[in-house]
Amino acid sequence: MNTQILFRASALSAAIAGLVQPGAVMAQQGALEEVIVTATRRAESVQDIPINITALSADMIERERLTNLAEVSRRVPGMTVVDQGARGSDILTVRGLNVDSLNASEVLGNGGGDTVGTYVGEIPLYIDLKLNDMERVEVLIGPQGTLYGAGTLGGAVRFIPRKPDPEALALELRGELYDLSQSSDLGSETGLTINIPLLESRLALRASVDYTDDPGFIDYNFLVRNPGISLPQPDFSDPNAVRDNLRRQADANTEETLSGRVALRYAGERVDSTLTYYYQNMDVGARQINHREAFGTGKYEAAHRYLEPNERENQLLALELVADLGFAELTSATGVSRYEEQGQRDQTDLLLNFEYGYEEFPAFAAFTREDAEEDRINQELRLVSTSDGPLSWIAGVFYNKSELDAQSLEFTPGFDQFAVDNFGGEQLRPDALEYIEITANKLTEKAVFGEIGYQITDVWQVTLGARYFEYESDLATGFDLPLLNTVFFGAPPDLIDPILQSNSVEDDGSLFKLNTSYHFTDDIMAFFTISEGYRIGGLNSVPECPNPLPPGVQNVCALPDEVLIEPDKTVNYELGLHSQFGDTVLFNASLFYIDWDDIQVADVTANGGLPITSNGNAARSMGVEMAGQWLLTERITLMGSYAYTDAELAEDAPGLVDGADAFDGDRLAGTPEHQGSLALNYAIPMADGSEVELDWSLTASGDILTKVGNRNNGETLPGYALHNVSASWYKDDWTVTLYADNVFDKYAETSVRQDSSFVRQVGDVDLRRYFKNVIRPRQTGLRLVYRF
């Protein structure tokens, strides 16, 4: 059965069944359990909140073995994560808010596209957090700037960890062993959580730690043995030449991740405070890609000349304090975070594409090493009214300060000697440092936000929200071409002298929200929302070009109109329905329309092809999202979701698609028009008092475009469907799960780097700049959990 048929079947079945609310937890004693969330800053049932929200409970996260945002997004209608594996920065979007060409991540970053805000507890911080010991994950679709300190363009994701419990001593041990169909080794995950009451049911400590050791499945079979000496493209008909110049590394895209947190909580009568330290270190060996079209590799084989390891470390110290003031609840959320990243990537093809003469060096193979450090301080103060009258309100202030220091170093081993021998160079550059760029960026953001609501009648309410924000960005950048200066212009062989430049920008603005809802019955509620979202602008981390440009040399810089990034804004119109029919069926749906202006677009500089962000024109998105749950019997539950998104340009956009023009009506890139999921759970009581649960799930995605309108060599990546199955046995304190993810070992491509026009030769060298990211192959495993 092909993907399109599978998708249509899943969507139709979901619609007929009364689609499922992902995160509405499983049935207990013949009834659906109520889900309580805090997305609106008050503890409320999902069904009573007049916004589009999906809540994935701890039970669902555990049963479906969800570990990251890519897996979460497949179960959230309207949310898309372009999965690039652990090595890439996943592109996170909602409702089609993406116009960038679907390019694999090439630069450092601790972000996911910035159209969706992510929160760890109460702290805004982008991190693809491992979902261990989570209370739930809440996904809010639509701008949330009047409810949350950090503004959002299209939505927010909240990771809600379990808090320390002052009432119970508990320990959980977990372990997992698994096999990947394309890997030669086994993978494993181990972890533990402990909860310790400390003082008269008021003080508690909770600690959790997990370690992932993934074996990888992408083979790097074309690695140069001796950079600058070995031939990256020897005579492949000669086994001896291949062996002498190249080496292989199987399963190169390994992942070793250590994650954990420790929290201390005081739960008093009027004050509840939690101090938490979060840590996550992810060490990845290579990309999750192939070079099938560019270099004729296999589906799980890369042709890069160097390994591309990457290590990302996130640390967060958070203090969350909630105080009952009688008339209102005061929340203070303070976060101090640090992010560090070190990476290496193959830079050969970028330089070859410039055709500056590198292709004349037979052993040419370049690589880049990158380092970044970011320190961030967040503070949010929020008051939420607690009175029982018809008037309710929320008021808050927000402060964010971040400092980023980064450097990128590009090396061309052996090219200095070749330049001396063939291009008239004067001396050698022993460290082979061809290019260096340094960046220091300081960003300060402040905001005042709030909402006021009035219960006009028992069944009708109206809420107004507003936000005022201002920000300031100061950027210092510099670059140098050490090898060029040393080899051709007589600079000392160890001189590094970047030309430093500084720029600053500041801006402010406001946005608004209107929400109203009406309860037709206790179980059927409709709502309407108009909400504005924004994404702050800033400055590109690229040195500004001198005026005039030096002739006849390699210029790597930004023109004056390539430095500034303007904010972009959205206006979201939404009509929604939350309904429940008896104790057996939930059905929620939303219709939406979005206007998006001054779009921030991934671009490159005219000189040197460095990645930057520029502003485009306007786009629009409209569609429908549905989710629900149906309790077929006391023991069988069906869940599902469906989203249709029609996202396109609203104006002609000259030069938008990698220099080519795009036009009104062109479909946007990176988001499927159709997205859906189905899941079936069957609980079977056993004679000895234990229980067995059988689970099956299907997640399906339609095709996506790699460029707006597929212009300028864009392409369509086919949709795909993934099946997961598991059988879990629950006995006393034990849970044993046997599972298979991607049961049919589906091969699918999620994104590309550049486009097929790069499948060509420069001189006698085949460019390998074009590649594709792929999904994980079939994974089968055994998971054990022991709790007491």
CSV table of C-alpha atoms in Angstrom, one decimal, residues 116 189 364 486 699:
chain,number,residue,atom,x,y,z
A,116,VAL,CA,7.6,28.5,18.0
A,189,GLU,CA,19.2,3.7,27.2
A,364,PHE,CA,42.0,19.5,-1.9
A,486,THR,CA,50.5,34.6,4.6
A,699,THR,CA,1.7,8.7,11.8
